[in-house]
Coordinates of C-alpha atoms and ligand atoms in Angstrom, one line a residue:
X1 CA -27.0 -8.7 -16.6
X2 CA -25.9 -9.5 -20.2
X3 CA -22.4 -8.5 -21.4
X4 CA -23.9 -5.7 -23.5
X5 CA -25.9 -4.5 -20.5
X6 CA -22.8 -4.4 -18.4
X7 CA -20.9 -2.4 -21.0
X8 CA -23.8 0.0 -21.4
X9 CA -23.7 0.6 -17.6
X10 CA -19.9 1.0 -17.6
X11 CA -20.0 3.6 -20.4
X12 CA -22.7 5.6 -18.7
X13 CA -20.7 5.5 -15.4
X14 CA -17.6 6.6 -17.2
X15 CA -19.5 9.5 -18.7
X16 CA -20.6 10.7 -15.2
X17 CA -17.4 9.8 -13.4
X18 CA -16.2 12.8 -11.3
X19 CA -12.6 11.3 -11.4
X20 CA -12.6 10.7 -15.1
X21 CA -10.2 13.6 -16.0
X22 CA -7.4 12.2 -13.7
X23 CA -6.6 9.4 -16.2
X24 CA -5.4 12.0 -18.7
X25 CA -2.9 13.2 -16.2
X26 CA -1.0 9.9 -16.2
X27 CA 1.2 8.4 -18.9
X28 CA -0.7 5.3 -19.9
X29 CA 0.1 3.5 -23.2
X30 CA -2.8 3.2 -25.6
X31 CA -4.3 -0.3 -25.5
X32 CA -2.8 -1.2 -22.2
X33 CA -5.1 -2.3 -19.4
X34 CA -3.2 -1.9 -16.2
X35 CA -4.7 -3.8 -13.3
X36 CA -1.6 -3.7 -11.2
X37 CA -1.6 -0.2 -9.9
X38 CA -1.8 -1.7 -6.4
X39 CA 1.7 -3.0 -6.8
X40 CA 3.3 -0.2 -8.7
X41 CA 1.2 2.9 -9.5
X42 CA 1.3 4.6 -12.9
X43 CA 3.5 7.6 -13.8
X44 CA 1.8 11.0 -13.3
X45 CA 2.8 13.3 -16.2
X46 CA 3.6 16.0 -13.7
X47 CA 6.2 13.8 -12.1
X48 CA 8.4 14.2 -15.2
X49 CA 8.5 18.0 -14.8
X50 CA 8.9 17.8 -11.1
X51 CA 11.9 15.4 -11.4
X52 CA 13.5 17.5 -14.1
X53 CA 13.2 20.5 -11.9
X54 CA 14.5 18.8 -8.8
X55 CA 17.4 17.4 -10.7
X56 CA 18.4 20.2 -13.1
X57 CA 17.6 23.3 -11.1
X58 CA 17.6 22.2 -7.4
X59 CA 20.4 19.7 -7.5
X60 CA 22.4 20.8 -10.6
X61 CA 22.3 24.5 -9.9
X62 CA 21.4 24.9 -6.3
X63 CA 23.7 22.0 -5.1
X64 CA 24.0 21.9 -1.3
X65 CA 22.1 25.2 -0.8
X66 CA 18.9 23.4 -1.9
X67 CA 18.7 21.6 1.5
X68 CA 17.4 25.0 2.7
X69 CA 16.5 26.9 -0.4
X70 CA 14.4 24.1 -2.0
X71 CA 13.1 22.9 1.4
X72 CA 14.7 19.4 0.9
X73 CA 15.3 19.2 4.6
X74 CA 11.7 19.4 5.5
X75 CA 10.2 17.3 2.7
X76 CA 9.6 14.2 5.0
X77 CA 7.5 16.3 7.4
X78 CA 5.7 18.3 4.6
X79 CA 4.8 15.2 2.7
X80 CA 4.0 13.3 5.9
X81 CA 1.5 16.0 6.8
X82 CA -0.1 15.5 3.4
X83 CA -0.3 11.8 3.8
X84 CA -1.8 12.4 7.2
X85 CA -4.8 14.0 5.5
X86 CA -5.4 10.9 3.4
X87 CA -5.5 8.6 6.5
X88 CA -7.2 10.7 9.0
X89 CA -4.1 11.5 11.1
X90 CA -3.2 14.9 12.6
X91 CA -0.4 17.2 11.4
X92 CA 2.8 16.1 13.1
X93 CA 1.9 12.5 13.3
X94 CA 3.2 11.2 9.9
X95 CA 6.6 11.3 8.3
X96 CA 7.6 10.1 4.8
X97 CA 10.9 8.1 5.0
X98 CA 12.6 4.8 4.4
X99 CA 10.9 1.7 3.3
X100 CA 7.8 0.1 4.8
X101 CA 9.9 -2.7 6.2
X102 CA 12.2 -0.3 8.0
X103 CA 9.2 1.6 9.3
X104 CA 7.7 -1.6 10.6
X105 CA 11.0 -2.1 12.5
X106 CA 10.7 1.4 14.0
X107 CA 7.1 1.0 15.0
X108 CA 7.7 -2.4 16.6
X109 CA 10.7 -1.3 18.6
X110 CA 9.0 1.9 19.6
X111 CA 6.0 0.0 20.8
X112 CA 8.2 -2.4 22.8
X113 CA 9.9 0.6 24.4
X114 CA 6.5 1.9 25.5
X115 CA 5.6 -1.5 27.1
X116 CA 8.9 -2.4 28.8
X117 CA 7.2 -5.0 31.0
X118 CA 5.8 -7.0 28.0
X119 CA 7.8 -9.2 25.7
X120 CA 5.6 -10.6 23.0
X121 CA 4.8 -9.2 19.5
X122 CA 2.1 -10.7 17.5
X123 CA 1.1 -10.8 13.9
X124 CA -1.1 -13.1 11.7
X125 CA 0.1 -16.0 9.5
X126 CA -0.4 -15.3 5.8
X127 CA 0.5 -11.6 6.4
X128 CA 2.8 -10.0 3.8
X129 CA 6.1 -11.8 4.6
X130 CA 8.2 -8.7 5.3
X131 CA 6.0 -7.9 8.3
X132 CA 6.8 -11.3 9.9
X133 CA 10.4 -11.3 8.8
X134 CA 11.0 -8.0 10.6
X135 CA 9.5 -9.4 13.7
X136 CA 11.7 -12.5 13.5
X137 CA 14.8 -10.3 13.2
X138 CA 13.8 -8.4 16.4
X139 CA 13.3 -11.7 18.2
X140 CA 16.7 -13.0 17.1
X141 CA 18.5 -9.7 18.0
X142 CA 16.9 -9.6 21.4
X143 CA 18.7 -12.8 22.3
X144 CA 15.4 -14.4 23.6
X145 CA 14.0 -11.5 25.5
X146 CA 11.4 -10.8 22.9
X147 CA 9.2 -13.4 21.4
X148 CA 7.6 -12.9 17.9
X149 CA 4.5 -15.0 17.1
X150 CA 2.4 -15.4 14.0
X151 CA -1.2 -16.6 14.8
X152 CA -3.8 -17.9 12.5
X153 CA -5.8 -14.8 11.2
X154 CA -9.1 -15.6 12.9
X155 CA -7.4 -16.2 16.3
X156 CA -5.1 -13.3 16.6
X157 CA -7.2 -11.3 19.0
X158 CA -7.8 -14.3 21.3
X159 CA -4.0 -14.8 21.4
X160 CA -3.4 -11.4 23.1
X161 CA -2.5 -11.6 26.7
X162 CA -0.7 -9.7 29.4
X163 CA 2.7 -10.3 27.8
X164 CA 1.7 -8.8 24.5
X165 CA 3.4 -5.5 23.8
X166 CA 2.2 -4.9 20.2
X167 CA 0.1 -6.5 17.5
X168 CA 1.0 -5.8 13.9
X169 CA -1.8 -6.3 11.5
X170 CA -2.4 -5.5 7.8
X171 CA -5.6 -3.5 7.2
X172 CA -6.2 -5.0 3.7
X173 CA -4.7 -8.4 3.0
X174 CA -2.4 -8.4 0.0
X175 CA -3.7 -11.5 -1.5
X176 CA -7.4 -11.8 -0.6
X177 CA -8.1 -8.1 -0.1
X178 CA -10.0 -8.9 3.1
X179 CA -10.2 -5.8 5.1
X180 CA -10.2 -5.7 8.9
X181 CA -12.3 -3.4 10.9
X182 CA -9.9 -0.7 12.0
X183 CA -12.1 0.7 14.9
X184 CA -13.2 -2.6 16.4
X185 CA -9.8 -4.3 16.1
X186 CA -7.9 -1.4 17.5
X187 CA -10.3 -1.3 20.5
X188 CA -10.0 -5.0 21.1
X189 CA -6.2 -4.9 21.1
X190 CA -6.0 -1.9 23.3
X191 CA -8.4 -3.4 25.8
X192 CA -5.6 -5.9 26.6
X193 CA -3.1 -3.1 27.2
X194 CA -1.2 -3.8 23.9
X195 CA -0.5 -1.4 21.2
X196 CA -1.7 -1.7 17.6
X197 CA 0.5 -1.2 14.5
X198 CA -1.5 -1.0 11.2
X199 CA 0.1 -1.9 7.9
X200 CA -1.8 0.3 5.5
X201 CA 0.2 -0.7 2.4
X202 CA -2.9 -1.8 0.5
X203 CA -5.3 0.8 1.8
X204 CA -3.5 4.2 1.6
X205 CA -4.9 6.0 -1.4
X206 CA -7.6 3.3 -1.9
X207 CA -9.8 3.4 1.2
X208 CA -11.2 6.2 3.3
X209 CA -9.3 5.7 6.5
X210 CA -9.6 7.6 9.8
X211 CA -6.7 6.7 12.1
X212 CA -7.8 9.4 14.6
X213 CA -11.3 8.1 15.0
X214 CA -9.9 4.5 15.2
X215 CA -7.4 5.7 17.9
X216 CA -4.6 3.8 16.2
X217 CA -1.2 3.7 17.9
X218 CA 1.2 3.3 14.9
X219 CA 0.8 2.7 11.2
X220 CA 3.0 2.3 8.2
X221 CA 2.4 2.2 4.4
X222 CA 3.8 2.3 1.0
X223 CA 4.4 5.2 -1.4
X224 CA 4.7 3.3 -4.7
X225 CA 1.4 1.5 -4.6
X226 CA -1.9 3.5 -4.7
X227 CA -0.1 6.7 -4.1
X228 CA 1.7 6.6 -7.4
X229 CA 5.0 7.7 -5.9
X230 CA 7.2 5.7 -8.3
X231 CA 9.4 2.6 -8.0
X232 CA 11.0 2.4 -4.6
X233 CA 9.2 5.6 -3.4
X234 CA 9.7 6.4 0.3
X235 CA 7.2 4.9 2.7
X236 CA 5.6 6.5 5.7
X237 CA 5.2 6.0 9.4
X238 CA 2.3 7.3 11.6
X239 CA 2.9 7.7 15.3
X240 CA 0.0 8.9 17.4
X241 CA 1.0 12.0 19.4
X242 CA 0.6 10.2 22.7
X243 CA 3.2 7.6 21.6
X244 CA 5.8 10.0 20.3
X245 CA 7.9 9.8 23.5
X246 CA 9.0 6.3 22.5
X247 CA 12.7 5.8 22.3
X248 CA 13.9 5.3 18.7
X249 CA 16.1 2.3 18.2
X250 CA 17.2 3.5 14.7
X251 CA 18.8 6.5 16.3
X252 CA 20.2 8.1 13.2
X253 CA 21.3 11.7 13.0
X254 CA 18.2 13.0 11.1
X255 CA 16.2 12.0 14.1
X256 CA 18.4 13.9 16.5
X257 CA 17.2 17.0 18.2
X258 CA 19.9 19.0 16.4
X259 CA 21.4 17.1 13.6
X260 CA 23.7 19.9 12.6
X261 CA 25.1 20.5 16.1
X262 CA 27.0 17.2 15.5
X263 CA 26.9 16.3 19.2
X264 CA 28.6 13.2 20.5
X265 CA 25.5 11.8 22.2
X266 CA 22.2 10.9 20.6
X267 CA 19.2 13.1 21.8
X268 CA 16.0 12.3 20.0
X269 CA 14.1 15.1 18.3
X270 CA 10.7 16.0 19.7
X271 CA 7.6 14.7 18.0
X272 CA 7.5 12.4 14.9
X273 CA 10.8 13.8 13.7
X274 CA 12.6 11.2 15.9
X275 CA 11.3 8.5 13.6
X276 CA 13.6 9.8 10.9
X277 CA 16.9 8.0 10.6
X278 CA 19.3 9.1 7.8
X279 CA 19.4 11.7 5.1
X280 CA 15.9 12.0 3.3
X281 CA 15.6 10.5 -0.1
X282 CA 15.1 13.8 -1.9
X283 CA 14.5 12.5 -5.4
X284 CA 12.1 9.8 -4.3
X285 CA 10.3 12.3 -2.1
X286 CA 9.9 14.7 -5.0
X287 CA 8.1 12.1 -7.1
X288 CA 6.1 10.9 -4.2
X289 CA 4.7 14.3 -3.5
X290 CA 3.2 14.6 -6.9
X291 CA 1.3 11.4 -6.4
X292 CA 0.1 12.4 -2.9
X293 CA -1.0 15.8 -4.2
X294 CA -3.1 14.2 -6.9
X295 CA -4.7 11.9 -4.4
X296 CA -5.6 14.8 -2.1
X297 CA -7.1 16.6 -5.0
X298 CA -9.2 13.6 -5.9
X299 CA -10.6 13.1 -2.3
X300 CA -10.7 9.7 -0.7
X301 CA -14.5 9.4 -0.5
X302 CA -14.8 9.7 -4.3
X303 CA -11.8 7.3 -4.8
X304 CA -13.4 4.7 -2.5
X305 CA -16.8 5.0 -4.1
X306 CA -15.4 4.4 -7.6
X307 CA -13.2 1.5 -6.3
X308 CA -16.3 -0.1 -4.8
X309 CA -18.3 0.3 -8.0
X310 CA -15.5 -1.0 -10.2
X311 CA -15.2 -4.1 -7.9
X312 CA -18.9 -4.8 -8.2
X313 CA -18.6 -4.5 -12.0
X314 CA -15.6 -6.8 -12.1
X315 CA -17.3 -9.5 -10.0
X316 CA -20.4 -9.4 -12.1
X317 CA -18.4 -9.7 -15.3
X318 CA -16.3 -12.5 -13.9
X319 CA -19.4 -14.7 -13.0
X320 CA -19.6 -16.5 -16.3
X321 CA -15.9 -17.2 -16.3
X322 CA -16.1 -18.7 -12.8
X323 CA -18.7 -21.2 -14.1
X324 CA -17.0 -21.9 -17.4
X325 CA -13.3 -21.8 -16.6
X326 CA -13.0 -22.5 -13.0
X327 CA -12.1 -19.2 -11.4
X328 CA -13.0 -18.9 -7.8
X329 CA -13.5 -15.6 -6.0
X330 CA -10.8 -15.4 -3.4
X331 CA -11.9 -12.0 -2.0
X332 CA -14.8 -11.2 0.2
X333 CA -18.1 -10.9 -1.8
X334 CA -19.2 -7.8 0.1
X335 CA -17.6 -4.6 -0.9
X336 CA -17.4 -3.3 2.7
X337 CA -15.2 -6.3 3.7
X338 CA -12.5 -5.8 1.0
X339 CA -9.9 -3.3 -0.2
X340 CA -9.3 -2.1 -3.8
X341 CA -8.1 -5.3 -5.4
X342 CA -9.9 -8.5 -6.1
X343 CA -8.3 -11.9 -6.2
X344 CA -9.4 -15.1 -8.0
X345 CA -7.8 -18.5 -7.5
X346 CA -7.2 -20.7 -10.5
X347 CA -4.9 -23.6 -10.8
X348 CA -3.2 -22.1 -13.9
X349 CA -3.1 -18.6 -12.5
X350 CA 0.6 -18.0 -13.2
X351 CA 0.4 -19.0 -16.9
X352 CA -2.8 -17.1 -17.4
X353 CA -1.3 -13.9 -16.1
X354 CA 1.7 -14.3 -18.5
X355 CA -0.5 -14.9 -21.5
X356 CA -2.7 -12.0 -20.6
X357 CA 0.3 -9.7 -20.6
X358 CA 2.1 -11.0 -23.7
X359 CA -0.9 -11.5 -26.0
X360 CA -3.5 -9.1 -24.8
X361 CA -1.7 -6.2 -23.1
X362 CA -3.4 -6.7 -19.8
X363 CA -1.2 -6.5 -16.8
X364 CA -2.6 -8.2 -13.7
X365 CA -0.7 -9.8 -10.9
X366 CA 0.1 -13.4 -9.8
X367 CA 0.5 -14.2 -6.1
X368 CA 1.6 -17.6 -5.1
X369 CA 0.3 -20.2 -5.1
X370 CA -2.7 -19.7 -7.3
X371 CA -4.1 -16.2 -7.1
X372 CA -4.7 -13.7 -10.0
X373 CA -5.0 -10.3 -8.5
X374 CA -6.8 -7.4 -10.2
X375 CA -5.9 -4.0 -8.8
X376 CA -8.6 -1.4 -9.2
X377 CA -7.1 2.1 -9.2
X378 CA -9.8 4.7 -9.5
X379 CA -7.5 7.5 -10.8
X380 CA -6.1 5.6 -13.8
X381 CA -8.9 3.1 -14.8
X382 CA -12.2 3.6 -16.5
X383 CA -15.1 1.3 -15.9
X384 CA -14.9 0.1 -19.4
X385 CA -11.3 -1.0 -18.9
X386 CA -12.5 -3.4 -16.2
X387 CA -14.9 -5.0 -18.7
X388 CA -12.3 -5.0 -21.5
X389 CA -9.8 -6.7 -19.2
X390 CA -12.3 -9.5 -18.4
X391 CA -13.2 -9.9 -22.1
X392 CA -9.5 -10.3 -22.9
X393 CA -9.2 -12.9 -20.0
X394 CA -12.1 -14.7 -21.5
X395 CA -10.2 -14.9 -24.9
X396 CA -7.1 -16.3 -23.1
X397 CA -9.3 -19.0 -21.5
X398 CA -11.2 -19.8 -24.6
X399 CA -8.1 -20.2 -26.8
X400 CA -6.1 -21.9 -24.0
X401 CA -3.2 -19.7 -25.1
X402 CA -1.8 -19.8 -21.6
X403 CA -1.2 -23.5 -22.0
X404 CA 2.5 -23.6 -23.1
X405 CA 5.8 -24.1 -21.4
X406 CA 7.0 -20.5 -21.7
X407 CA 4.1 -19.1 -19.8
X408 CA 4.4 -21.8 -17.1
X409 CA 8.0 -20.9 -16.2
X410 CA 8.2 -18.4 -13.4
X411 CA 10.5 -15.3 -13.4
X412 CA 12.3 -14.0 -10.4
X413 CA 9.9 -11.0 -9.8
X414 CA 6.3 -11.9 -10.0
Ligands
PLP1 C1 3.8 -3.9 -0.4 C2 3.8 -4.3 1.1 C3 5.0 -4.0 1.9 C4 6.2 -3.5 1.2 O1 7.3 -3.3 2.0 P1 8.6 -2.5 1.5 O2 9.5 -2.5 2.6 O3 8.1 -1.2 1.0 O4 9.1 -3.3 0.3 C5 4.9 -4.3 3.2 N1 3.8 -4.8 3.8 C6 2.7 -5.0 3.1 C7 1.4 -5.5 3.7 C8 2.7 -4.8 1.7 O5 1.6 -5.0 1.0

């Protein structure tokens, strides 16, 4: 289809888009095309009021009484139950707390406690590094009892044997966007007697997930990506009811059966509460709840449908640039095999991302060594933004404005 034809289609989809009004509820600077909402989501306008209220009234005036009066103490459970609805979990199976990395540690050690006669934990190479790092730490701490292994992605399932306690896999790959089949993979892992831990960092708030139907054991995910919970937002952990008897290793007082009894000995709380550790991050939870509430209002089937349509549009619009400027699609070509971002490899990916940002107000993402990542966030992007972003990328390539030493120098956070 011609450029004009694609734009006509985009404008007509925008006009009929059931999610269109959500964009007005975010603070988005005029002219900016933000294709990085999968890394840090945009700011919902309602978050400003919520934070003001939490800080001025609940903290400033209510002080310590707000643990009860403003329901601070139960925010992890309340927001956890809301996230549960986004991922097909049951009430009492999800808790919002800590970072994804810490929750990965909790899930891995819980799984190991449920499989005391097994000593191996598996993941895949190329996984988001923190997942592997947390496994390596457990191996080291265990003094050799536990062995952590990273297997080449296509061979992970074959590597499971009778020593495997748990397999930690990411649902949607952070670079390529390749999505694993939750149902089939979970089944294969469980057939060998191992437990599955799903990292949903790049799928929560982007894909329509049903952990109950998939019979998942554990899952973790981020609050600051598609959920728009703000920088450093609390993450979440899902623990299937049947696994909630696991013995927590991070045995902090908020996971105690009676935190305010101040007993000498640790006694884990019933249910998912035992997966709490320390004092809830009240300010972060307040911001996260606004993002989660909006996502619930939008409904995941509509979000996924728009994400898929935006992805198809992006891929079509990028075709001429692939031929002319050497971009190579690094994500699956079929929508059902990918998440809500699309990656292209290009040898000058880093410099191109810098030039796009500085000269054309397009924020995309670079992932080492050569990937440009375009995050497609249905609540904050219009179809026309996708095409405008590609048009600006074409300008950068045509002018070669990326080709200078400033843009080639990498900063600490990419
Ligand atoms: C973003 C991401 C994380 C982030 O972990 P934090 O502890 O929240 O920094 C973890 N795993 C995957 C797969 C991610 O994409």
